[in-house]
Amino acid sequence: MKINHSWQLIGVALITLIITIIALDKNGYLRHSSEDDSIYLSEFNLIKQLPGASETKLSHIPADYTAQCVQGVLLLRHKKQKDNVGVLVDKKQRAVRC
């Protein structure tokens, strides 16, 4: 009798989990990302300073982005468009840590 009872508990737990996920999704609490959510803002390059090489020429005009470290991930925020915030990633879509 105990074997049947434990299988019933596992079944009820799984059904409860599935119903909870469906209810959360139906009410809009789960957000599904799509390709439209990722926006290509700009391309960034790494300037490597080689030993013995002359100084690298940089523009005196600052970029329109500011960087901020949030929970160990580098976020870029556009200065003029405050709602443009994104995680800095490399070519393989891995987040740049700070």
mmCIF file of N, CA and C in Angstrom:
data_model
loop_
_atom_site.group_PDB
_atom_site.id
_atom_site.type_symbol
_atom_site.label_atom_id
_atom_site.label_comp_id
_atom_site.label_asym_id
_atom_site.label_seq_id
_atom_site.Cartn_x
_atom_site.Cartn_y
_atom_site.Cartn_z
ATOM 1 N N MET A 1 0.812 -1.196 0.000
ATOM 2 C CA MET A 1 0.000 0.000 0.000
ATOM 3 C C MET A 1 0.858 1.264 0.000
ATOM 4 N N LYS A 2 2.037 1.217 0.606
ATOM 5 C CA LYS A 2 2.888 2.395 0.684
ATOM 6 C C LYS A 2 3.433 2.787 -0.692
ATOM 7 N N ILE A 3 3.719 1.802 -1.540
ATOM 8 C CA ILE A 3 4.247 2.098 -2.872
ATOM 9 C C ILE A 3 3.204 2.870 -3.677
ATOM 10 N N ASN A 4 1.971 2.460 -3.623
ATOM 11 C CA ASN A 4 0.898 3.127 -4.342
ATOM 12 C C ASN A 4 0.702 4.548 -3.816
ATOM 13 N N HIS A 5 0.805 4.715 -2.498
ATOM 14 C CA HIS A 5 0.616 6.028 -1.887
ATOM 15 C C HIS A 5 1.718 7.009 -2.317
ATOM 16 N N SER A 6 2.962 6.549 -2.398
ATOM 17 C CA SER A 6 4.055 7.436 -2.802
ATOM 18 C C SER A 6 3.912 7.835 -4.275
ATOM 19 N N TRP A 7 3.456 6.910 -5.123
ATOM 20 C CA TRP A 7 3.238 7.255 -6.527
ATOM 21 C C TRP A 7 2.099 8.255 -6.672
ATOM 22 N N GLN A 8 1.110 8.153 -5.831
ATOM 23 C CA GLN A 8 0.012 9.125 -5.856
ATOM 24 C C GLN A 8 0.505 10.510 -5.470
ATOM 25 N N LEU A 9 1.372 10.573 -4.451
ATOM 26 C CA LEU A 9 1.926 11.873 -4.035
ATOM 27 C C LEU A 9 2.773 12.496 -5.147
ATOM 28 N N ILE A 10 3.580 11.680 -5.801
ATOM 29 C CA ILE A 10 4.411 12.190 -6.900
ATOM 30 C C ILE A 10 3.518 12.670 -8.047
ATOM 31 N N GLY A 11 2.469 11.913 -8.360
ATOM 32 C CA GLY A 11 1.554 12.318 -9.421
ATOM 33 C C GLY A 11 0.829 13.614 -9.109
ATOM 34 N N VAL A 12 0.367 13.746 -7.868
ATOM 35 C CA VAL A 12 -0.318 14.984 -7.463
ATOM 36 C C VAL A 12 0.638 16.165 -7.517
ATOM 37 N N ALA A 13 1.891 15.966 -7.104
ATOM 38 C CA ALA A 13 2.881 17.047 -7.138
ATOM 39 C C ALA A 13 3.143 17.493 -8.578
ATOM 40 N N LEU A 14 3.292 16.544 -9.497
ATOM 41 C CA LEU A 14 3.536 16.896 -10.894
ATOM 42 C C LEU A 14 2.338 17.601 -11.523
ATOM 43 N N ILE A 15 1.145 17.107 -11.249
ATOM 44 C CA ILE A 15 -0.058 17.746 -11.791
ATOM 45 C C ILE A 15 -0.211 19.157 -11.231
ATOM 46 N N THR A 16 0.082 19.324 -9.942
ATOM 47 C CA THR A 16 0.006 20.655 -9.325
ATOM 48 C C THR A 16 1.019 21.607 -9.959
ATOM 49 N N LEU A 17 2.221 21.122 -10.206
ATOM 50 C CA LEU A 17 3.250 21.950 -10.843
ATOM 51 C C LEU A 17 2.828 22.366 -12.244
ATOM 52 N N ILE A 18 2.300 21.435 -13.021
ATOM 53 C CA ILE A 18 1.869 21.740 -14.384
ATOM 54 C C ILE A 18 0.718 22.736 -14.385
ATOM 55 N N ILE A 19 -0.251 22.558 -13.503
ATOM 56 C CA ILE A 19 -1.388 23.481 -13.429
ATOM 57 C C ILE A 19 -0.930 24.868 -12.987
ATOM 58 N N THR A 20 0.035 24.930 -12.057
ATOM 59 C CA THR A 20 0.569 26.224 -11.606
ATOM 60 C C THR A 20 1.251 26.957 -12.752
ATOM 61 N N ILE A 21 2.060 26.248 -13.525
ATOM 62 C CA ILE A 21 2.758 26.885 -14.650
ATOM 63 C C ILE A 21 1.759 27.365 -15.698
ATOM 64 N N ILE A 22 0.758 26.578 -15.993
ATOM 65 C CA ILE A 22 -0.254 26.992 -16.963
ATOM 66 C C ILE A 22 -1.014 28.219 -16.465
ATOM 67 N N ALA A 23 -1.365 28.248 -15.175
ATOM 68 C CA ALA A 23 -2.096 29.395 -14.622
ATOM 69 C C ALA A 23 -1.233 30.657 -14.644
ATOM 70 N N LEU A 24 0.049 30.532 -14.291
ATOM 71 C CA LEU A 24 0.943 31.694 -14.325
ATOM 72 C C LEU A 24 1.111 32.213 -15.750
ATOM 73 N N ASP A 25 1.241 31.308 -16.713
ATOM 74 C CA ASP A 25 1.390 31.724 -18.107
ATOM 75 C C ASP A 25 0.116 32.381 -18.625
ATOM 76 N N LYS A 26 -1.019 31.835 -18.280
ATOM 77 C CA LYS A 26 -2.299 32.382 -18.741
ATOM 78 C C LYS A 26 -2.541 33.786 -18.196
ATOM 79 N N ASN A 27 -2.118 34.037 -16.959
ATOM 80 C CA ASN A 27 -2.319 35.348 -16.340
ATOM 81 C C ASN A 27 -1.219 36.346 -16.669
ATOM 82 N N GLY A 28 -0.227 35.935 -17.452
ATOM 83 C CA GLY A 28 0.805 36.864 -17.911
ATOM 84 C C GLY A 28 1.973 37.043 -16.965
ATOM 85 N N TYR A 29 2.118 36.152 -15.989
ATOM 86 C CA TYR A 29 3.232 36.278 -15.055
ATOM 87 C C TYR A 29 4.525 35.680 -15.597
ATOM 88 N N LEU A 30 4.442 34.826 -16.606
ATOM 89 C CA LEU A 30 5.624 34.283 -17.253
ATOM 90 C C LEU A 30 5.833 35.023 -18.565
ATOM 91 N N ARG A 31 7.047 35.478 -18.786
ATOM 92 C CA ARG A 31 7.350 36.234 -19.990
ATOM 93 C C ARG A 31 8.250 35.397 -20.878
ATOM 94 N N HIS A 32 7.855 35.240 -22.127
ATOM 95 C CA HIS A 32 8.631 34.480 -23.092
ATOM 96 C C HIS A 32 9.357 35.455 -24.004
ATOM 97 N N SER A 33 10.684 35.360 -24.044
ATOM 98 C CA SER A 33 11.456 36.270 -24.882
ATOM 99 C C SER A 33 11.456 35.774 -26.327
ATOM 100 N N SER A 34 11.646 36.709 -27.235
ATOM 101 C CA SER A 34 11.687 36.382 -28.654
ATOM 102 C C SER A 34 12.848 37.131 -29.298
ATOM 103 N N GLU A 35 13.028 36.937 -30.575
ATOM 104 C CA GLU A 35 14.089 37.631 -31.307
ATOM 105 C C GLU A 35 13.856 39.137 -31.318
ATOM 106 N N ASP A 36 12.614 39.571 -31.235
ATOM 107 C CA ASP A 36 12.312 40.997 -31.231
ATOM 108 C C ASP A 36 12.789 41.675 -29.952
ATOM 109 N N ASP A 37 12.974 40.903 -28.877
ATOM 110 C CA ASP A 37 13.427 41.470 -27.611
ATOM 111 C C ASP A 37 14.902 41.856 -27.647
ATOM 112 N N SER A 38 15.673 41.226 -28.510
ATOM 113 C CA SER A 38 17.088 41.560 -28.588
ATOM 114 C C SER A 38 17.295 42.604 -29.672
ATOM 115 N N ILE A 39 17.877 43.710 -29.293
ATOM 116 C CA ILE A 39 18.079 44.835 -30.205
ATOM 117 C C ILE A 39 19.580 45.038 -30.393
ATOM 118 N N TYR A 40 20.005 45.108 -31.625
ATOM 119 C CA TYR A 40 21.399 45.390 -31.923
ATOM 120 C C TYR A 40 21.596 46.894 -31.820
ATOM 121 N N LEU A 41 22.310 47.336 -30.791
ATOM 122 C CA LEU A 41 22.503 48.766 -30.583
ATOM 123 C C LEU A 41 23.736 49.278 -31.319
ATOM 124 N N SER A 42 24.844 48.633 -31.110
ATOM 125 C CA SER A 42 26.079 49.112 -31.697
ATOM 126 C C SER A 42 27.121 48.013 -31.609
ATOM 127 N N GLU A 43 28.188 48.167 -32.358
ATOM 128 C CA GLU A 43 29.277 47.201 -32.300
ATOM 129 C C GLU A 43 30.405 47.811 -31.488
ATOM 130 N N PHE A 44 30.999 47.000 -30.643
ATOM 131 C CA PHE A 44 32.088 47.464 -29.799
ATOM 132 C C PHE A 44 33.348 46.679 -30.141
ATOM 133 N N ASN A 45 34.489 47.339 -30.039
ATOM 134 C CA ASN A 45 35.771 46.711 -30.326
ATOM 135 C C ASN A 45 36.661 46.807 -29.100
ATOM 136 N N LEU A 46 37.507 45.817 -28.954
ATOM 137 C CA LEU A 46 38.495 45.812 -27.883
ATOM 138 C C LEU A 46 39.806 46.335 -28.454
ATOM 139 N N ILE A 47 40.357 47.332 -27.827
ATOM 140 C CA ILE A 47 41.632 47.903 -28.264
ATOM 141 C C ILE A 47 42.704 47.333 -27.350
ATOM 142 N N LYS A 48 43.549 46.509 -27.935
ATOM 143 C CA LYS A 48 44.594 45.848 -27.158
ATOM 144 C C LYS A 48 45.859 46.690 -27.202
ATOM 145 N N GLN A 49 46.435 46.920 -26.048
ATOM 146 C CA GLN A 49 47.652 47.713 -25.943
ATOM 147 C C GLN A 49 48.841 46.751 -25.921
ATOM 148 N N LEU A 50 49.627 46.755 -26.988
ATOM 149 C CA LEU A 50 50.788 45.879 -27.067
ATOM 150 C C LEU A 50 51.991 46.537 -26.410
ATOM 151 N N PRO A 51 52.815 45.760 -25.742
ATOM 152 C CA PRO A 51 54.014 46.342 -25.119
ATOM 153 C C PRO A 51 54.960 46.909 -26.181
ATOM 154 N N GLY A 52 55.426 48.104 -25.968
ATOM 155 C CA GLY A 52 56.353 48.738 -26.891
ATOM 156 C C GLY A 52 55.682 49.438 -28.057
ATOM 157 N N ALA A 53 54.388 49.318 -28.181
ATOM 158 C CA ALA A 53 53.681 49.971 -29.286
ATOM 159 C C ALA A 53 53.364 51.405 -28.892
ATOM 160 N N SER A 54 53.160 52.236 -29.904
ATOM 161 C CA SER A 54 52.828 53.629 -29.631
ATOM 162 C C SER A 54 51.398 53.724 -29.094
ATOM 163 N N GLU A 55 51.045 54.861 -28.579
ATOM 164 C CA GLU A 55 49.715 55.053 -28.004
ATOM 165 C C GLU A 55 48.628 54.910 -29.064
ATOM 166 N N THR A 56 47.491 54.421 -28.625
ATOM 167 C CA THR A 56 46.349 54.267 -29.517
ATOM 168 C C THR A 56 45.590 55.578 -29.570
ATOM 169 N N LYS A 57 45.180 55.970 -30.755
ATOM 170 C CA LYS A 57 44.426 57.209 -30.905
ATOM 171 C C LYS A 57 42.959 56.948 -30.595
ATOM 172 N N LEU A 58 42.436 57.695 -29.667
ATOM 173 C CA LEU A 58 41.027 57.617 -29.297
ATOM 174 C C LEU A 58 40.378 58.963 -29.540
ATOM 175 N N SER A 59 39.106 58.933 -29.812
ATOM 176 C CA SER A 59 38.353 60.166 -30.010
ATOM 177 C C SER A 59 38.177 60.880 -28.676
ATOM 178 N N HIS A 60 38.183 62.197 -28.711
ATOM 179 C CA HIS A 60 37.969 62.986 -27.499
ATOM 180 C C HIS A 60 36.490 63.127 -27.166
ATOM 181 N N ILE A 61 35.635 62.774 -28.098
ATOM 182 C CA ILE A 61 34.190 62.848 -27.876
ATOM 183 C C ILE A 61 33.752 61.561 -27.184
ATOM 184 N N PRO A 62 33.110 61.660 -26.032
ATOM 185 C CA PRO A 62 32.701 60.437 -25.332
ATOM 186 C C PRO A 62 31.557 59.721 -26.056
ATOM 187 N N ALA A 63 31.438 58.436 -25.806
ATOM 188 C CA ALA A 63 30.379 57.628 -26.418
ATOM 189 C C ALA A 63 29.037 57.972 -25.779
ATOM 190 N N ASP A 64 27.966 57.574 -26.457
ATOM 191 C CA ASP A 64 26.620 57.818 -25.953
ATOM 192 C C ASP A 64 26.167 56.751 -24.963
ATOM 193 N N TYR A 65 27.083 55.911 -24.513
ATOM 194 C CA TYR A 65 26.739 54.820 -23.601
ATOM 195 C C TYR A 65 27.501 54.958 -22.294
ATOM 196 N N THR A 66 26.860 54.527 -21.234
ATOM 197 C CA THR A 66 27.532 54.407 -19.948
ATOM 198 C C THR A 66 27.430 52.956 -19.514
ATOM 199 N N ALA A 67 28.458 52.484 -18.826
ATOM 200 C CA ALA A 67 28.482 51.102 -18.363
ATOM 201 C C ALA A 67 28.228 51.068 -16.861
ATOM 202 N N GLN A 68 27.552 50.019 -16.441
ATOM 203 C CA GLN A 68 27.234 49.862 -15.032
ATOM 204 C C GLN A 68 27.336 48.377 -14.702
ATOM 205 N N CYS A 69 27.924 48.063 -13.567
ATOM 206 C CA CYS A 69 28.065 46.682 -13.136
ATOM 207 C C CYS A 69 26.892 46.337 -12.223
ATOM 208 N N VAL A 70 26.043 45.399 -12.651
ATOM 209 C CA VAL A 70 24.889 44.984 -11.868
ATOM 210 C C VAL A 70 24.945 43.471 -11.701
ATOM 211 N N GLN A 71 25.074 43.022 -10.499
ATOM 212 C CA GLN A 71 25.138 41.595 -10.155
ATOM 213 C C GLN A 71 26.206 40.864 -10.965
ATOM 214 N N GLY A 72 27.339 41.508 -11.174
ATOM 215 C CA GLY A 72 28.457 40.878 -11.856
ATOM 216 C C GLY A 72 28.380 40.882 -13.369
ATOM 217 N N VAL A 73 27.379 41.535 -13.952
ATOM 218 C CA VAL A 73 27.221 41.595 -15.408
ATOM 219 C C VAL A 73 27.307 43.059 -15.832
ATOM 220 N N LEU A 74 27.987 43.327 -16.944
ATOM 221 C CA LEU A 74 28.160 44.685 -17.435
ATOM 222 C C LEU A 74 26.950 45.099 -18.266
ATOM 223 N N LEU A 75 26.240 46.124 -17.790
ATOM 224 C CA LEU A 75 25.082 46.663 -18.497
ATOM 225 C C LEU A 75 25.478 47.951 -19.192
ATOM 226 N N LEU A 76 24.961 48.160 -20.393
ATOM 227 C CA LEU A 76 25.174 49.408 -21.121
ATOM 228 C C LEU A 76 23.860 50.158 -21.191
ATOM 229 N N ARG A 77 23.941 51.445 -20.911
ATOM 230 C CA ARG A 77 22.753 52.292 -20.932
ATOM 231 C C ARG A 77 23.031 53.465 -21.865
ATOM 232 N N HIS A 78 22.092 53.756 -22.746
ATOM 233 C CA HIS A 78 22.220 54.892 -23.659
ATOM 234 C C HIS A 78 21.944 56.167 -22.870
ATOM 235 N N LYS A 79 22.779 57.179 -23.064
ATOM 236 C CA LYS A 79 22.629 58.417 -22.288
ATOM 237 C C LYS A 79 21.354 59.172 -22.628
ATOM 238 N N LYS A 80 20.990 59.204 -23.908
ATOM 239 C CA LYS A 80 19.842 60.004 -24.324
ATOM 240 C C LYS A 80 18.538 59.212 -24.251
ATOM 241 N N GLN A 81 18.586 57.950 -24.570
ATOM 242 C CA GLN A 81 17.391 57.101 -24.534
ATOM 243 C C GLN A 81 17.493 56.209 -23.307
ATOM 244 N N LYS A 82 16.925 56.663 -22.221
ATOM 245 C CA LYS A 82 17.095 55.994 -20.929
ATOM 246 C C LYS A 82 16.519 54.582 -20.897
ATOM 247 N N ASP A 83 15.571 54.264 -21.763
ATOM 248 C CA ASP A 83 14.975 52.930 -21.744
ATOM 249 C C ASP A 83 15.800 51.908 -22.524
ATOM 250 N N ASN A 84 16.849 52.349 -23.213
ATOM 251 C CA ASN A 84 17.737 51.423 -23.920
ATOM 252 C C ASN A 84 18.816 50.930 -22.966
ATOM 253 N N VAL A 85 18.570 49.789 -22.360
ATOM 254 C CA VAL A 85 19.514 49.161 -21.450
ATOM 255 C C VAL A 85 19.737 47.749 -21.937
ATOM 256 N N GLY A 86 20.978 47.324 -21.963
ATOM 257 C CA GLY A 86 21.258 45.973 -22.425
ATOM 258 C C GLY A 86 22.500 45.396 -21.788
ATOM 259 N N VAL A 87 22.601 44.092 -21.845
ATOM 260 C CA VAL A 87 23.757 43.367 -21.328
ATOM 261 C C VAL A 87 24.792 43.297 -22.443
ATOM 262 N N LEU A 88 26.034 43.597 -22.122
ATOM 263 C CA LEU A 88 27.112 43.509 -23.103
ATOM 264 C C LEU A 88 27.504 42.042 -23.256
ATOM 265 N N VAL A 89 27.422 41.529 -24.492
ATOM 266 C CA VAL A 89 27.738 40.128 -24.771
ATOM 267 C C VAL A 89 28.794 40.048 -25.857
ATOM 268 N N ASP A 90 29.441 38.885 -25.950
ATOM 269 C CA ASP A 90 30.413 38.677 -27.017
ATOM 270 C C ASP A 90 29.723 38.033 -28.222
ATOM 271 N N LYS A 91 30.488 37.590 -29.197
ATOM 272 C CA LYS A 91 29.923 37.031 -30.428
ATOM 273 C C LYS A 91 29.138 35.748 -30.182
ATOM 274 N N LYS A 92 29.439 35.059 -29.089
ATOM 275 C CA LYS A 92 28.747 33.809 -28.770
ATOM 276 C C LYS A 92 27.626 34.021 -27.779
ATOM 277 N N GLN A 93 27.185 35.259 -27.610
ATOM 278 C CA GLN A 93 26.069 35.638 -26.729
ATOM 279 C C GLN A 93 26.349 35.307 -25.264
ATOM 280 N N ARG A 94 27.612 35.395 -24.844
ATOM 281 C CA ARG A 94 27.988 35.201 -23.437
ATOM 282 C C ARG A 94 28.135 36.569 -22.802
ATOM 283 N N ALA A 95 27.591 36.730 -21.623
ATOM 284 C CA ALA A 95 27.614 38.023 -20.934
ATOM 285 C C ALA A 95 29.032 38.369 -20.490
ATOM 286 N N VAL A 96 29.376 39.655 -20.617
ATOM 287 C CA VAL A 96 30.673 40.154 -20.166
ATOM 288 C C VAL A 96 30.562 40.430 -18.668
ATOM 289 N N ARG A 97 31.438 39.806 -17.896
ATOM 290 C CA ARG A 97 31.433 39.968 -16.433
ATOM 291 C C ARG A 97 32.276 41.172 -16.040
ATOM 292 N N CYS A 98 31.952 41.737 -14.885
ATOM 293 C CA CYS A 98 32.745 42.864 -14.385
ATOM 294 C C CYS A 98 33.178 42.615 -12.958
#
